[in-house]
Structure formats: structure tokens, C-alpha cells
Short mmCIF file of C-alpha atoms in Angstrom, two decimals:
data_model
loop_
_atom_site.label_atom_id
_atom_site.label_comp_id
_atom_site.label_asym_id
_atom_site.label_seq_id
_atom_site.Cartn_x
_atom_site.Cartn_y
_atom_site.Cartn_z
CA MET A 5 88.30 62.07 144.65
CA ALA A 6 90.98 63.91 146.60
CA LYS A 7 90.28 63.86 150.31
CA SER A 8 92.02 63.81 153.66
CA PHE A 9 92.81 60.54 155.43
CA ARG A 10 92.87 59.59 159.09
CA SER A 11 93.58 56.32 160.87
CA GLU A 12 93.47 55.68 164.62
CA GLY A 13 96.18 53.06 164.45
CA HIS A 14 96.06 49.65 166.13
CA GLY A 15 98.15 47.32 168.26
CA ASP A 16 101.51 48.32 169.69
CA LEU A 17 101.99 51.13 167.16
CA ALA A 18 98.72 52.96 167.83
CA ARG A 19 100.59 55.47 170.01
CA VAL A 20 103.05 56.24 167.20
CA GLY A 21 101.68 58.84 164.80
CA VAL A 22 102.73 59.92 161.32
CA ALA A 23 101.49 63.20 159.80
CA VAL A 24 101.68 62.86 156.00
CA CYS A 25 101.70 65.77 153.53
CA HIS A 26 101.13 65.88 149.76
CA GLY A 27 102.79 68.29 147.33
CA PHE A 28 102.11 71.51 145.44
CA THR A 29 99.13 71.39 143.00
CA GLY A 30 98.66 67.75 144.01
CA SER A 31 96.39 66.02 146.49
CA PRO A 32 96.32 63.15 149.02
CA VAL A 33 95.99 60.78 146.03
CA SER A 34 99.79 60.85 145.64
CA MET A 35 100.31 59.81 149.28
CA GLN A 36 97.36 57.45 149.75
CA GLY A 37 99.37 54.28 149.13
CA TRP A 38 101.99 55.30 151.70
CA SER A 39 99.33 56.31 154.24
CA ASP A 40 97.43 53.05 153.73
CA TYR A 41 100.62 51.03 154.23
CA LEU A 42 101.42 52.81 157.49
CA ALA A 43 97.84 52.52 158.74
CA GLU A 44 97.77 48.79 157.99
CA ALA A 45 101.05 48.40 159.89
CA GLY A 46 99.34 49.92 162.93
CA PHE A 47 100.54 53.53 162.95
CA ALA A 48 98.13 56.38 163.65
CA VAL A 49 98.07 58.43 160.43
CA ASN A 50 96.82 61.91 159.62
CA MET A 51 96.96 63.25 156.04
CA PRO A 52 95.18 66.53 155.26
CA LEU A 53 93.97 67.96 151.98
CA LEU A 54 95.82 71.28 151.95
CA ALA A 55 93.96 74.55 151.41
CA GLY A 56 93.54 75.46 147.74
CA HIS A 57 94.15 71.89 146.61
CA GLY A 58 91.75 69.23 145.33
CA THR A 59 89.41 71.83 143.79
CA SER A 60 90.68 74.12 141.01
CA TRP A 61 93.93 75.89 140.23
CA GLN A 62 92.04 79.17 140.49
CA ASP A 63 91.41 78.38 144.18
CA LEU A 64 95.09 77.68 144.69
CA ALA A 65 95.96 81.04 143.12
CA LYS A 66 94.13 82.78 145.97
CA THR A 67 95.65 80.73 148.82
CA PRO A 68 98.55 82.05 150.95
CA TRP A 69 101.26 79.55 151.89
CA GLN A 70 100.48 80.05 155.57
CA ASN A 71 97.19 78.22 154.98
CA TRP A 72 98.99 75.18 153.61
CA TYR A 73 101.21 75.16 156.68
CA ARG A 74 98.23 75.70 159.01
CA ASP A 75 96.50 72.61 157.64
CA PHE A 76 99.53 70.36 157.99
CA GLU A 77 100.49 71.70 161.40
CA ALA A 78 96.93 71.02 162.60
CA SER A 79 97.28 67.38 161.49
CA TYR A 80 100.52 67.08 163.43
CA LEU A 81 99.03 68.70 166.55
CA GLU A 82 95.97 66.45 166.42
CA LEU A 83 98.24 63.40 166.41
CA SER A 84 100.48 64.76 169.15
CA ALA A 85 97.45 65.12 171.41
CA ARG A 86 96.75 61.36 171.24
CA CYS A 87 100.13 59.77 170.49
CA ASP A 88 103.33 59.38 172.50
CA THR A 89 105.54 59.80 169.45
CA VAL A 90 104.82 61.71 166.22
CA PHE A 91 106.74 61.79 162.94
CA VAL A 92 106.22 64.02 159.92
CA ALA A 93 106.41 62.84 156.31
CA GLY A 94 106.05 64.74 153.07
CA MET A 95 106.75 64.77 149.35
CA SER A 96 107.93 67.76 147.32
CA MET A 97 106.34 70.90 148.84
CA GLY A 98 104.99 68.57 151.52
CA GLY A 99 108.62 67.97 152.40
CA ALA A 100 109.14 71.69 152.99
CA LEU A 101 106.04 71.81 155.19
CA ALA A 102 107.23 68.76 157.14
CA LEU A 103 110.61 70.41 157.73
CA ARG A 104 108.90 73.57 158.94
CA VAL A 105 106.81 71.58 161.44
CA ALA A 106 109.98 69.79 162.56
CA ALA A 107 111.70 73.14 163.12
CA LEU A 108 108.88 74.44 165.30
CA HIS A 109 107.68 71.30 167.11
CA PRO A 110 109.31 68.31 168.89
CA VAL A 111 108.82 65.69 166.16
CA ALA A 112 110.42 62.27 166.57
CA GLY A 113 111.74 62.18 163.00
CA VAL A 114 111.27 63.41 159.45
CA ALA A 115 110.78 61.25 156.33
CA LEU A 116 110.87 63.07 152.99
CA VAL A 117 110.43 62.08 149.35
CA ASN A 118 112.06 64.45 146.84
CA PRO A 119 111.58 67.45 149.15
CA GLY A 120 111.42 70.87 147.50
CA LEU A 121 113.22 74.00 148.70
CA THR A 122 114.50 75.33 145.36
CA PHE A 123 113.18 75.58 141.79
CA SER A 124 114.30 74.06 138.50
CA ASP A 125 112.66 76.88 136.55
CA LYS A 126 114.61 80.15 136.84
CA ARG A 127 111.41 82.10 136.14
CA ALA A 128 110.13 81.17 139.61
CA GLN A 129 112.27 83.89 141.18
CA TYR A 130 110.28 86.45 139.21
CA SER A 131 106.87 84.96 140.05
CA GLY A 132 106.00 87.93 142.27
CA LEU A 133 106.07 90.12 139.17
CA LEU A 134 104.96 87.57 136.60
CA LYS A 135 101.73 86.80 138.49
CA TRP A 136 100.37 90.20 137.42
CA VAL A 137 100.72 89.42 133.71
CA LEU A 138 100.59 85.61 133.60
CA LYS A 139 97.85 83.73 135.45
CA SER A 140 99.07 80.18 134.94
CA VAL A 141 101.69 77.98 133.30
CA PRO A 142 101.63 74.31 132.21
CA ALA A 143 101.20 71.66 134.90
CA ILE A 144 104.09 70.10 136.82
CA GLY A 145 102.17 66.99 137.85
CA ASP A 146 102.49 63.32 136.89
CA ASP A 147 106.29 63.10 136.71
CA ILE A 148 106.03 59.33 137.09
CA LYS A 149 108.18 56.73 135.32
CA THR A 150 105.54 53.99 135.47
CA PRO A 151 103.15 54.44 132.51
CA GLY A 152 99.44 54.94 133.06
CA ILE A 153 99.66 56.35 136.61
CA SER A 154 98.25 59.78 137.51
CA GLU A 155 98.39 61.70 140.79
CA GLY A 156 95.40 63.82 139.80
CA ALA A 157 97.24 67.14 140.03
CA TYR A 158 95.97 70.39 138.56
CA THR A 159 96.16 70.76 134.79
CA ARG A 160 97.62 74.28 135.20
CA THR A 161 100.00 75.82 137.73
CA PRO A 162 98.94 79.27 139.01
CA VAL A 163 101.83 81.74 138.97
CA ALA A 164 100.52 83.52 142.08
CA ALA A 165 100.80 80.21 143.95
CA VAL A 166 104.38 79.74 142.71
CA HIS A 167 105.14 83.09 144.35
CA GLN A 168 103.64 81.79 147.59
CA LEU A 169 105.69 78.59 147.22
CA SER A 170 108.89 80.60 146.84
CA GLN A 171 108.08 82.43 150.08
CA LEU A 172 107.48 79.12 151.86
CA PHE A 173 110.82 77.79 150.57
CA SER A 174 112.67 80.89 151.75
CA ASP A 175 111.00 80.86 155.17
CA THR A 176 111.65 77.14 155.70
CA THR A 177 115.29 77.32 154.59
CA LYS A 178 115.96 79.86 157.34
CA LEU A 179 114.47 77.46 159.89
CA LEU A 180 116.48 74.37 158.86
CA PRO A 181 119.12 74.82 161.61
CA GLN A 182 116.29 74.34 164.12
CA VAL A 183 115.47 70.85 162.81
CA SER A 184 117.16 68.47 165.25
CA ALA A 185 115.17 65.27 164.60
CA PRO A 186 116.61 62.33 162.64
CA THR A 187 115.86 62.86 158.95
CA LEU A 188 115.42 60.28 156.18
CA ILE A 189 115.27 61.46 152.56
CA PHE A 190 114.30 59.34 149.56
CA ARG A 191 115.76 60.95 146.44
CA SER A 192 115.02 59.96 142.85
CA THR A 193 118.09 59.91 140.63
CA VAL A 194 115.89 61.37 137.88
CA ASP A 195 113.50 64.10 139.05
CA ASN A 196 112.07 66.50 136.48
CA VAL A 197 110.43 68.76 139.08
CA VAL A 198 112.73 69.28 142.10
CA PRO A 199 116.44 69.96 141.42
CA ASP A 200 119.37 68.48 143.36
CA SER A 201 120.00 71.93 144.85
CA SER A 202 117.06 71.30 147.19
CA ILE A 203 118.89 68.36 148.75
CA ASP A 204 122.11 70.40 148.84
CA VAL A 205 120.34 73.13 150.84
CA ILE A 206 119.09 70.56 153.36
CA LYS A 207 122.53 68.97 153.71
CA ALA A 208 124.14 72.38 154.22
CA HIS A 209 121.72 73.80 156.78
CA LEU A 210 119.84 70.99 158.58
CA GLY A 211 120.42 71.09 162.32
CA SER A 212 120.06 67.32 162.75
CA SER A 213 123.18 65.23 163.25
CA GLU A 214 121.39 62.26 161.67
CA LEU A 215 120.61 62.59 157.96
CA GLN A 216 120.31 59.66 155.56
CA VAL A 217 119.65 59.97 151.82
CA VAL A 218 118.34 56.85 150.06
CA PRO A 219 118.63 56.91 146.24
CA LEU A 220 115.64 55.82 144.17
CA GLU A 221 116.97 54.40 140.92
CA ASN A 222 113.70 53.56 139.20
CA SER A 223 111.30 56.43 139.92
CA TYR A 224 110.74 60.05 138.93
CA HIS A 225 109.40 62.86 141.13
CA VAL A 226 106.14 61.29 142.38
CA ALA A 227 108.04 58.30 143.72
CA THR A 228 105.28 57.33 146.16
CA MET A 229 103.27 56.18 143.11
CA ASP A 230 106.20 54.85 141.12
CA ASN A 231 108.39 51.74 140.91
CA ASP A 232 110.25 52.42 144.16
CA ALA A 233 107.12 52.96 146.28
CA PRO A 234 107.47 49.60 148.12
CA LEU A 235 111.02 50.57 149.16
CA ILE A 236 109.82 53.95 150.46
CA PHE A 237 106.96 52.36 152.37
CA SER A 238 108.99 49.60 154.05
CA GLN A 239 112.10 51.64 154.90
CA SER A 240 110.07 54.55 156.28
CA ALA A 241 108.02 52.18 158.44
CA ASP A 242 111.26 50.75 159.86
CA PHE A 243 112.43 54.32 160.53
CA PHE A 244 109.17 55.14 162.35
CA ARG A 245 109.39 51.95 164.43
CA ARG A 246 112.89 52.59 165.79
CA PRO A 247 112.06 54.86 168.76
CA HIS A 248 109.15 52.58 169.63
CA HIS A 249 111.53 49.62 169.94
CA ALA A 250 113.87 51.73 172.04
CA ILE A 251 111.18 52.52 174.63
#
């Protein structure tokens, strides 16, 4: 069952928060392992179920991108009210939402897994027109190298929601120069959903002077549920601990 997740944190890291965001057509299922790892380490964690997700693709078709952002921003703001330091983390579309929060709020850092800002499918640029004649297309979920693992994404992708996603990507790309926080990106060498041009856009426009890209050699798009998940979990936790040690 797809649902949001919240942890108060414990010990020395309870005042360090991480807002975690899942991807397009997916759910918190894809990020639960990462969130659990961070919570067990002591971080305060907030992971929402985004509007239009975790129900049906028909619901997603009726949801504007601003509602996705509203839900993730609210998770960040809730953490910032009770923590001294707050990071944002996201995968795929969740990466775009995390970058948008980082552009508009004083986050301590950004950790992204295969963040999306561009499309592999050229038809996406015509989604504003296609949505009137084509309701949905085949699913993009479960791009996972490890056999037998499912993120529980929708079985269809609503074209109207792809149009909303393209607007989110465009809006967020314009804001990238405003992202000044240290940024850590985990990038699968084989990703059948998000193209390399997404990373190129971030490299070209990100305002931060500190950007690190860590290659994932043994995972596909949903790397948080794939072979390289332990690497993502441990390296991101180290990244989130750094400012705490500096205090």
C-alpha cells in the first residue's frame, strides 16, 4: 500500500531533516528503503504521497503539477519548522521537485537519483495536443535491473499528466541558477526512462558551486530499489551528516 512516511528522528541527528520525494506515476514504495535507512540512522524524515499518485492513473490525469510541488514543499516546510538543518532528496520527477524546493528555500543540500528535467520520448513535447486524442500510453515504471522487484507504479501513463510534467520541467529548469546548495547526484549508467540530457541541463545551469555525480554501474532507473541501493543510502547519509559534523 502506497502511503506517506514520517519519522521524528533520534539521537544527535534528530535536528537534521530530510524531505524525500518519489517519482512520476510512482509512489513512496520506491523510496521506502532509503527513508527507512535514514530514519534508522537518526535523521528526521518526511516523505509524502504526491497528489494524484497511489490511486489510479485517471486521478493523475486530472492533477496539475503545482499540486505535486505543494505536497513536497509542505513536507520540507514541516521539517524546517522542527529541524535546524533540512535537506531535500528525490528520484526522477522527485528530483525536479527537490531542485525546485532548493531554488525557493534555504535547503542545506540536495541529493538526487536519476533526476528528470528532459524526456527520452520526443512525443512528450506534443503532449499538450496529444492529450486531447490519446488518454494514456504504456507504463514507464519498474525500470529495475534486479529481477522480481516492483515499485508499484501505474500500469498506464496519462498523457495529460505528461503535459503537466513537461511544464514542471520547464519551470524548474529556469530556476536552476537559484539553487546554491551542495548537490549530490546518483546517475545510473543505464537508464531507460530519464536521458543523459537531464544531467547535462543540471550541469549547465545549476547555481551551486558544489556538484558531484556518482555513477551507478549496476542499476537502472529505479536505483533506490536496485543493486546499487546500499551505495545510495550510505553515501547520501554521509552527505547529510557533513554540516552536522561542522557545527
